[in-house]
Coordinates of N, CA, C and O in Angstrom, one line a residue:
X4 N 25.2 27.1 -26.1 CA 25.2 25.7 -26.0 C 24.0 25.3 -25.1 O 23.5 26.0 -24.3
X5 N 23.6 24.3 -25.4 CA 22.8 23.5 -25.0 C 22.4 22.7 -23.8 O 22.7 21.5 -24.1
X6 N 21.9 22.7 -22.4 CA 21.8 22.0 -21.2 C 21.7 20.4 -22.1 O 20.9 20.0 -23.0
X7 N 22.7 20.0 -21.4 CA 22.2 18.2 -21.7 C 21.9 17.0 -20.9 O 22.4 16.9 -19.7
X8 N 21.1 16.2 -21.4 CA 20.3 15.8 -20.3 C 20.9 14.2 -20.2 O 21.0 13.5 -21.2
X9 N 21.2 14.0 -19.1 CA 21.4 12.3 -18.8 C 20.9 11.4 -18.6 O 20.4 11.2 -17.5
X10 N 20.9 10.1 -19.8 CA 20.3 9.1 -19.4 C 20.5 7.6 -18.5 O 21.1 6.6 -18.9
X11 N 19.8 7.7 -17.3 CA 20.6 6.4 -16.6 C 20.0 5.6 -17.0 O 19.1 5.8 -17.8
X12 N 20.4 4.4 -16.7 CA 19.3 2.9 -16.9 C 18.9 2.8 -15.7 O 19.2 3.5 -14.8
X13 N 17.6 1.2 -15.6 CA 17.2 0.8 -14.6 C 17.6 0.5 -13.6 O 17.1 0.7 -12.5
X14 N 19.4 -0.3 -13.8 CA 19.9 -0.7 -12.8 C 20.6 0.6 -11.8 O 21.0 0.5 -10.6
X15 N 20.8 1.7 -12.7 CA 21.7 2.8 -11.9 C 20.5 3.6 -11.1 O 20.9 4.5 -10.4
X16 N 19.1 3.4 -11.2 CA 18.6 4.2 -10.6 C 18.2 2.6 -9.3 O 18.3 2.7 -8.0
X17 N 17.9 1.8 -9.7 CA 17.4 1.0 -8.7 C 18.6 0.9 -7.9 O 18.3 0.7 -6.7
X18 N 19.9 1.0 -8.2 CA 21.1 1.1 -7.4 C 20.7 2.1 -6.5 O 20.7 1.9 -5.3
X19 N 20.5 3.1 -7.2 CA 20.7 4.8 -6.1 C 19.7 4.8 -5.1 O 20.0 5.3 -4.1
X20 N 18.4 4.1 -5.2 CA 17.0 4.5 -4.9 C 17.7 2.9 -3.7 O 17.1 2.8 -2.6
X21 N 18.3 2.2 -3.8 CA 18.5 0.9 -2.5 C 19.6 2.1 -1.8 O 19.0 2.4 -0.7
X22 N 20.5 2.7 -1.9 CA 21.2 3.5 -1.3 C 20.4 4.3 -0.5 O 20.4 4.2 0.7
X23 N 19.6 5.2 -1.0 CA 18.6 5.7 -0.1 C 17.3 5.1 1.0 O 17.0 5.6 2.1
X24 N 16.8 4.2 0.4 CA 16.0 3.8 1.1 C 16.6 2.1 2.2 O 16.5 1.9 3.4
X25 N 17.1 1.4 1.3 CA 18.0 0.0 2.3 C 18.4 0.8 2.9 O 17.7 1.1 3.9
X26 N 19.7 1.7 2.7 CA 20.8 2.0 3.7 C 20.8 3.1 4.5 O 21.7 3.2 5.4
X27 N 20.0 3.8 4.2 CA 19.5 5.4 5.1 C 20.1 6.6 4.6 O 20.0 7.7 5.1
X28 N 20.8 6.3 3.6 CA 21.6 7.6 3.5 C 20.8 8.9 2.7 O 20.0 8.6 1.8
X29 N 21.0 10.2 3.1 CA 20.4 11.0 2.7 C 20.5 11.2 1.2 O 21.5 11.2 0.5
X30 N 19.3 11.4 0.8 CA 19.2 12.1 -0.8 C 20.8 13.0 -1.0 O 21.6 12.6 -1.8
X31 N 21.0 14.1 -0.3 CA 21.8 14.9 -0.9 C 23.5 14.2 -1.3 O 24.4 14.6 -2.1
X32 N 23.4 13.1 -0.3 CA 24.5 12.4 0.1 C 24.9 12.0 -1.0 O 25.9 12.3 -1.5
X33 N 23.7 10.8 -1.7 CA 23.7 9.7 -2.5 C 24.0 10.6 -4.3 O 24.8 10.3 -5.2
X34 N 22.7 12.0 -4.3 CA 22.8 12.6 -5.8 C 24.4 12.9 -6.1 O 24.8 12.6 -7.2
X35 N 25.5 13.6 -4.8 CA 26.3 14.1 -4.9 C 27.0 13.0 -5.0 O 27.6 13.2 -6.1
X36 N 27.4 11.8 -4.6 CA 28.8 10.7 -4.8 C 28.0 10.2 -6.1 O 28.8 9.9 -6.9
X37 N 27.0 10.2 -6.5 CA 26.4 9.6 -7.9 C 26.5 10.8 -9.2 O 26.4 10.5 -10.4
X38 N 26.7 11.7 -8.8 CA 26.7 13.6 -10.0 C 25.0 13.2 -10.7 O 24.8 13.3 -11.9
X39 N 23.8 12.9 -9.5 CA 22.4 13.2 -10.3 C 21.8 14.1 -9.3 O 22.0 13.9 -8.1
X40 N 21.1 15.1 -9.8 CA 20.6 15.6 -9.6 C 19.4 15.4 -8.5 O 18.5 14.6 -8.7
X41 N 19.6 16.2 -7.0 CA 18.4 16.0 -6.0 C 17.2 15.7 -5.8 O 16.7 15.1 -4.9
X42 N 16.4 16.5 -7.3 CA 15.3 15.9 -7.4 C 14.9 15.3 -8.5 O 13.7 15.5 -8.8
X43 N 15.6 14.4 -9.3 CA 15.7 13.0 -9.7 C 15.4 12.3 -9.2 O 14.4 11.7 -9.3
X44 N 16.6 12.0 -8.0 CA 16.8 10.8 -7.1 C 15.4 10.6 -6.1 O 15.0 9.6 -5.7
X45 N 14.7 11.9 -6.0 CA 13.8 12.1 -5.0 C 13.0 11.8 -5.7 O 12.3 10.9 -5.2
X46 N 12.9 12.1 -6.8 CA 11.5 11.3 -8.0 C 12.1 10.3 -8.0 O 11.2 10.0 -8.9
X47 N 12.9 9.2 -7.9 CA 12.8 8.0 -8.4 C 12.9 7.0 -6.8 O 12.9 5.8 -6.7
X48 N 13.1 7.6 -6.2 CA 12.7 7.2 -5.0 C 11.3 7.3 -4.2 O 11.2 6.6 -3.2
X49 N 10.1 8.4 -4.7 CA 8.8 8.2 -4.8 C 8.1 7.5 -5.7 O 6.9 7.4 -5.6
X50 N 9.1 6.7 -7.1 CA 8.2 5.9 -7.6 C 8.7 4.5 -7.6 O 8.3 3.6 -8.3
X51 N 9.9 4.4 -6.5 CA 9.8 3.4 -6.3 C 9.2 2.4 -4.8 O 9.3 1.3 -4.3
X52 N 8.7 3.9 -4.6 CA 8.2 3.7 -2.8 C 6.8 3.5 -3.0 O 6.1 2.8 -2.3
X53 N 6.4 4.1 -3.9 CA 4.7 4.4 -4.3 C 4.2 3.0 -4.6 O 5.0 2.2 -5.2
X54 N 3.0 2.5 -4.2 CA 2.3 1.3 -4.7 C 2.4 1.4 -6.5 O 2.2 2.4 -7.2
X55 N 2.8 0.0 -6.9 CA 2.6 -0.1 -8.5 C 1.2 0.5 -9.1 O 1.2 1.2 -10.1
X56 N 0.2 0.1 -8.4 CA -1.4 0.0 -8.9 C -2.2 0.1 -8.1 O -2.6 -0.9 -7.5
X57 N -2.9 1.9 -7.6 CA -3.5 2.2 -6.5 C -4.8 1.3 -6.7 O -5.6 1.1 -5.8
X58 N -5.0 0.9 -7.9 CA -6.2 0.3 -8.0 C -6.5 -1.0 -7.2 O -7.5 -1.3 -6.5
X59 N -5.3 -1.7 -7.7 CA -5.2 -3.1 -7.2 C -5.2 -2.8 -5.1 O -5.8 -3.7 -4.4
X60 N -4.9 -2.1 -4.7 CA -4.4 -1.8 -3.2 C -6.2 -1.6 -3.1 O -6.8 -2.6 -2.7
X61 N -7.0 -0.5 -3.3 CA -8.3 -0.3 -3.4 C -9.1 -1.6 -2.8 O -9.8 -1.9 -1.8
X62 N -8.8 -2.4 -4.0 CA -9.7 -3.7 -4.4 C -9.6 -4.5 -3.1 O -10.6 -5.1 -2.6
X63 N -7.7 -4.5 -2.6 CA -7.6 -5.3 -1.6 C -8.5 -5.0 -0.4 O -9.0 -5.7 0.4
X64 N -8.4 -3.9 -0.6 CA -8.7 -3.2 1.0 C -10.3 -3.2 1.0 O -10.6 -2.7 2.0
X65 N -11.5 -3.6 0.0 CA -12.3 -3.3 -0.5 C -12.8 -5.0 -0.2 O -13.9 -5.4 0.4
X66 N -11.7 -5.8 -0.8 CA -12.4 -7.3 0.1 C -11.8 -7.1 1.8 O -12.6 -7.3 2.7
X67 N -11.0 -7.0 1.9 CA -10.9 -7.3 3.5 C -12.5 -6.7 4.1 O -13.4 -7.5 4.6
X68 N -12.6 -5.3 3.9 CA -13.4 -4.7 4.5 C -15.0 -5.7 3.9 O -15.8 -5.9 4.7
X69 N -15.1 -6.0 2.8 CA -16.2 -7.1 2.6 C -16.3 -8.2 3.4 O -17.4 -8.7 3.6
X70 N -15.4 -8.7 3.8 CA -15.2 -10.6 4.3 C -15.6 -9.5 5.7 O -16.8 -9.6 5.8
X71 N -15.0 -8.7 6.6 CA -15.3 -8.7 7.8 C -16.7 -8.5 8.2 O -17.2 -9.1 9.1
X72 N -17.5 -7.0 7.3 CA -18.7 -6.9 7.0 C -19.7 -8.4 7.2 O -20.7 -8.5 7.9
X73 N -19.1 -9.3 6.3 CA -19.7 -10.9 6.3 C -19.5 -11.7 7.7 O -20.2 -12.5 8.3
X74 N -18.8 -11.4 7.9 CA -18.5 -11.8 9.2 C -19.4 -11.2 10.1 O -20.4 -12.0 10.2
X75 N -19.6 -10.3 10.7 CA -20.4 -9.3 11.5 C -21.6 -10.0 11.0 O -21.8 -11.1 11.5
X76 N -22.7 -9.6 9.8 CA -23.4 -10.3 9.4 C -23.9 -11.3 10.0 O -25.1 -11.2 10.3
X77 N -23.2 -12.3 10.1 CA -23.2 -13.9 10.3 C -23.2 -14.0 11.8 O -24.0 -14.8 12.4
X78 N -22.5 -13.2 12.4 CA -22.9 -13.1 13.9 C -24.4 -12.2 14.1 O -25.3 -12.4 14.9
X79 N -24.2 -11.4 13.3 CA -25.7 -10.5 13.7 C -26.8 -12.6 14.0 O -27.4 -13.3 14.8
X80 N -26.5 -12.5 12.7 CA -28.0 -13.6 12.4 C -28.0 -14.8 13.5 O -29.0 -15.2 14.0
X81 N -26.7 -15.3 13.7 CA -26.7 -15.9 15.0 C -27.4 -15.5 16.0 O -28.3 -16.2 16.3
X82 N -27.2 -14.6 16.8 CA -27.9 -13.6 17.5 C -29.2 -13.5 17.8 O -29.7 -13.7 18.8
X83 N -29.8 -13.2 16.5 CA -31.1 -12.9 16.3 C -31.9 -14.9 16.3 O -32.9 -15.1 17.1
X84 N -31.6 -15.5 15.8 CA -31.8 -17.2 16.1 C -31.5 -17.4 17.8 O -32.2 -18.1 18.5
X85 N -30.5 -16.8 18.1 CA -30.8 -17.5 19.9 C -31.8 -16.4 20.6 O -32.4 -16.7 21.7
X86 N -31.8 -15.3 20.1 CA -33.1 -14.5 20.5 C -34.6 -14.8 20.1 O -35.5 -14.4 20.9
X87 N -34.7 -15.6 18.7 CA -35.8 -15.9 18.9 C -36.4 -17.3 19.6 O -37.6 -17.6 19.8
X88 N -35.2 -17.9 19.9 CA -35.4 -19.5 20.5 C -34.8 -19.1 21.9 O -34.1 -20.0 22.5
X89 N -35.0 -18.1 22.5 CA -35.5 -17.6 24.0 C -36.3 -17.0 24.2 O -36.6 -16.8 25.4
X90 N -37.3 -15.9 23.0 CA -38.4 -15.5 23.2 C -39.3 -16.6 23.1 O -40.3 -16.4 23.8
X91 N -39.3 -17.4 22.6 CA -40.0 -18.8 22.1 C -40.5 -19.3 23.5 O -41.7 -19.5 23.9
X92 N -39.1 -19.3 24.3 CA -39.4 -20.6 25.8 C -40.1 -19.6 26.5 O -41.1 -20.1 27.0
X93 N -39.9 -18.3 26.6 CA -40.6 -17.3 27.8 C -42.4 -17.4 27.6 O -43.4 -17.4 28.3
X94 N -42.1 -17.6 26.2 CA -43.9 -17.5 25.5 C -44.8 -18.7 26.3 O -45.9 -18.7 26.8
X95 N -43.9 -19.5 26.1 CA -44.4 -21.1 26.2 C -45.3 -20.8 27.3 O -45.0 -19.7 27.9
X96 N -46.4 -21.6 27.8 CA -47.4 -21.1 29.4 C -46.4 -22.4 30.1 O -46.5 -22.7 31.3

């Protein structure tokens, strides 16, 4: 005979995977009052913990770190303008 394999739907895993992560209860806890398997539940609780789109997170973190860069920037050049309109007055006789 044959091992057979079980199919849950969306809502029975998004059920199990709020049991473990909302309410704290341990994986072994949750597989066993549910009859799934420990590392199911553990896989479907790393893909629903995991960012959808590592790409999209990248991009984010890719402008923040741009805009602040611009920022710094924009003070450098300030800087460098009140530095040269006080080397200016020292020059003056």
């Amino acid at each position: 005979m044959g091992k057979t394999s079980n199919r849950y739907d969306d809502e029975f895993k998004a059920h199990a995977v709020s049991l473990v992560v909302d309410k704290g209860r341990p994986i072994s806890a949750v597989a066993a009052d549910l009859g799934v398997s420990q590392p199911a539940l553990r896989r479907w609780v790393k893909l629903s913990t995991e960012p959808e789109d590592s790409v999209d997170k990248r991009i984010a973190e890719l402008e923040a770190e741009n805009k602040a860069l611009k920022k710094d920037l924009s003070d450098a050049k300030d800087t460098v303008e009140v530095l040269k309109k006080s080397v200016a007055i020292f020059i003056k006789p």
